[in-house]
C-alpha atoms as an extended CHARMM CRD file, in Angstrom:
* protein
*
        81  EXT
         1         1  THR       CA            -19.9390000000       47.9770000000      -24.9970000000  PROA      1               0.0000000000
         2         2  PRO       CA            -19.3530000000       51.2790000000      -26.7940000000  PROA      2               0.0000000000
         3         3  ALA       CA            -15.6040000000       50.6680000000      -27.0530000000  PROA      3               0.0000000000
         4         4  ALA       CA            -16.2920000000       47.3690000000      -28.7990000000  PROA      4               0.0000000000
         5         5  GLN       CA            -19.1150000000       48.8120000000      -30.9100000000  PROA      5               0.0000000000
         6         6  LEU       CA            -21.3660000000       46.0690000000      -29.5400000000  PROA      6               0.0000000000
         7         7  GLY       CA            -24.3940000000       47.2680000000      -27.6370000000  PROA      7               0.0000000000
         8         8  LEU       CA            -28.1380000000       47.0710000000      -27.6100000000  PROA      8               0.0000000000
         9         9  ASP       CA            -28.2860000000       49.7480000000      -30.3040000000  PROA      9               0.0000000000
        10        10  THR       CA            -25.9530000000       47.8300000000      -32.6560000000  PROA      10              0.0000000000
        11        11  SER       CA            -27.8170000000       46.7400000000      -35.7810000000  PROA      11              0.0000000000
        12        12  VAL       CA            -27.9210000000       43.0890000000      -36.7380000000  PROA      12              0.0000000000
        13        13  GLU       CA            -26.1450000000       43.9680000000      -39.9690000000  PROA      13              0.0000000000
        14        14  ASP       CA            -23.2570000000       45.4650000000      -37.9950000000  PROA      14              0.0000000000
        15        15  MET       CA            -22.8770000000       42.2160000000      -36.0620000000  PROA      15              0.0000000000
        16        16  LEU       CA            -22.8570000000       39.9420000000      -39.0850000000  PROA      16              0.0000000000
        17        17  SER       CA            -19.5810000000       38.4270000000      -40.1250000000  PROA      17              0.0000000000
        18        18  LEU       CA            -17.5090000000       40.8340000000      -38.0870000000  PROA      18              0.0000000000
        19        19  PRO       CA            -14.7980000000       39.8510000000      -35.6510000000  PROA      19              0.0000000000
        20        20  SER       CA            -14.9710000000       41.1760000000      -32.1360000000  PROA      20              0.0000000000
        21        21  ILE       CA            -12.8680000000       44.2760000000      -31.6200000000  PROA      21              0.0000000000
        22        22  GLN       CA            -11.8560000000       43.0010000000      -28.1960000000  PROA      22              0.0000000000
        23        23  MET       CA            -10.9890000000       39.5140000000      -29.4840000000  PROA      23              0.0000000000
        24        24  PRO       CA            -10.4290000000       39.5830000000      -33.2660000000  PROA      24              0.0000000000
        25        25  THR       CA            -10.0450000000       35.8000000000      -33.4430000000  PROA      25              0.0000000000
        26        26  LYS       CA            -13.7080000000       35.3940000000      -32.4760000000  PROA      26              0.0000000000
        27        27  MET       CA            -16.7640000000       36.5440000000      -34.4170000000  PROA      27              0.0000000000
        28        28  ARG       CA            -19.2800000000       38.7500000000      -32.6180000000  PROA      28              0.0000000000
        29        29  VAL       CA            -22.1740000000       36.4720000000      -33.5900000000  PROA      29              0.0000000000
        30        30  VAL       CA            -21.9590000000       33.1450000000      -35.3690000000  PROA      30              0.0000000000
        31        31  TRP       CA            -25.5070000000       32.4970000000      -36.4990000000  PROA      31              0.0000000000
        32        32  GLY       CA            -26.6130000000       29.0300000000      -35.4810000000  PROA      32              0.0000000000
        33        33  ASN       CA            -23.7010000000       28.6730000000      -33.0410000000  PROA      33              0.0000000000
        34        34  PRO       CA            -24.0960000000       30.5500000000      -29.7520000000  PROA      34              0.0000000000
        35        35  ASN       CA            -21.0310000000       28.8110000000      -28.3080000000  PROA      35              0.0000000000
        36        36  GLY       CA            -18.9290000000       30.2690000000      -31.1220000000  PROA      36              0.0000000000
        37        37  SER       CA            -20.2850000000       33.7850000000      -30.6050000000  PROA      37              0.0000000000
        38        38  TYR       CA            -18.3480000000       36.3600000000      -28.6030000000  PROA      38              0.0000000000
        39        39  LEU       CA            -21.6610000000       37.9500000000      -27.6340000000  PROA      39              0.0000000000
        40        40  MET       CA            -22.5160000000       34.8240000000      -25.6100000000  PROA      40              0.0000000000
        41        41  ASP       CA            -19.0470000000       34.8310000000      -24.0540000000  PROA      41              0.0000000000
        42        42  LYS       CA            -19.5890000000       38.4380000000      -22.9500000000  PROA      42              0.0000000000
        43        43  VAL       CA            -22.9870000000       37.6480000000      -21.4450000000  PROA      43              0.0000000000
        44        44  LEU       CA            -21.7160000000       34.5030000000      -19.7030000000  PROA      44              0.0000000000
        45        45  GLY       CA            -18.4330000000       36.0830000000      -18.5890000000  PROA      45              0.0000000000
        46        46  GLN       CA            -16.3000000000       33.3950000000      -20.1950000000  PROA      46              0.0000000000
        47        47  ASN       CA            -13.3950000000       33.4110000000      -22.6480000000  PROA      47              0.0000000000
        48        48  LEU       CA            -13.1220000000       37.1920000000      -22.4010000000  PROA      48              0.0000000000
        49        49  ALA       CA            -10.2860000000       39.2430000000      -23.7670000000  PROA      49              0.0000000000
        50        50  ASP       CA             -7.8980000000       40.5670000000      -21.1160000000  PROA      50              0.0000000000
        51        51  GLY       CA             -9.2140000000       43.6790000000      -19.4140000000  PROA      51              0.0000000000
        52        52  THR       CA            -12.8170000000       43.2380000000      -20.5430000000  PROA      52              0.0000000000
        53        53  THR       CA            -15.8760000000       42.7500000000      -18.3960000000  PROA      53              0.0000000000
        54        54  LEU       CA            -19.1370000000       40.8750000000      -18.3610000000  PROA      54              0.0000000000
        55        55  MET       CA            -21.9630000000       42.3660000000      -20.4010000000  PROA      55              0.0000000000
        56        56  PRO       CA            -24.1500000000       44.0280000000      -19.2780000000  PROA      56              0.0000000000
        57        57  PRO       CA            -21.7070000000       45.5400000000      -16.8100000000  PROA      57              0.0000000000
        58        58  THR       CA            -24.2060000000       46.4290000000      -14.0850000000  PROA      58              0.0000000000
        59        59  GLU       CA            -25.9750000000       43.1100000000      -13.5580000000  PROA      59              0.0000000000
        60        60  ALA       CA            -25.7580000000       39.6480000000      -15.0960000000  PROA      60              0.0000000000
        61        61  LEU       CA            -28.6600000000       38.4700000000      -17.2180000000  PROA      61              0.0000000000
        62        62  ASP       CA            -30.9680000000       35.8980000000      -15.6510000000  PROA      62              0.0000000000
        63        63  GLU       CA            -31.1710000000       32.3820000000      -17.1100000000  PROA      63              0.0000000000
        64        64  ASP       CA            -34.3880000000       33.1340000000      -19.0370000000  PROA      64              0.0000000000
        65        65  ARG       CA            -32.8040000000       36.0600000000      -20.8620000000  PROA      65              0.0000000000
        66        66  ILE       CA            -29.6700000000       34.0580000000      -21.5890000000  PROA      66              0.0000000000
        67        67  ALA       CA            -31.8430000000       31.2710000000      -23.0160000000  PROA      67              0.0000000000
        68        68  LEU       CA            -33.6980000000       33.8210000000      -25.1520000000  PROA      68              0.0000000000
        69        69  LEU       CA            -30.4120000000       35.2100000000      -26.5030000000  PROA      69              0.0000000000
        70        70  ARG       CA            -29.1330000000       31.6880000000      -27.2040000000  PROA      70              0.0000000000
        71        71  HSD       CA            -32.3970000000       30.8800000000      -29.0340000000  PROA      71              0.0000000000
        72        72  TRP       CA            -32.1160000000       34.0920000000      -31.0770000000  PROA      72              0.0000000000
        73        73  ILE       CA            -28.6080000000       33.1520000000      -32.2380000000  PROA      73              0.0000000000
        74        74  VAL       CA            -29.6060000000       29.5580000000      -33.0430000000  PROA      74              0.0000000000
        75        75  SER       CA            -32.8410000000       30.3470000000      -34.8530000000  PROA      75              0.0000000000
        76        76  ASN       CA            -31.8380000000       33.3760000000      -36.9160000000  PROA      76              0.0000000000
        77        77  THR       CA            -29.9280000000       33.5090000000      -40.1330000000  PROA      77              0.0000000000
        78        78  PRO       CA            -28.4160000000       36.5960000000      -41.6970000000  PROA      78              0.0000000000
        79        79  GLN       CA            -30.4590000000       38.4050000000      -44.3080000000  PROA      79              0.0000000000
        80        80  THR       CA            -28.5970000000       38.6660000000      -47.5860000000  PROA      80              0.0000000000
        81        81  ASP       CA            -29.6320000000       40.4540000000      -50.7450000000  PROA      81              0.0000000000
């Protein structure tokens, strides 16, 4: 969401090693660990910070897209220089 600086236009670099603005105790993405990633919580509508909503806000993702997102988090590692 724009308020959380987490949207489809957010670069991977911006997601790396950054806590969620909505829930600072949880990282936006924990590479290799979708269950530890706030992005998955937002998509699944679980463990959300008070006053926040499911992402995307207009319609929940179908199971195939959720599986694809989960796979992306598990199979990718951050690029470091």
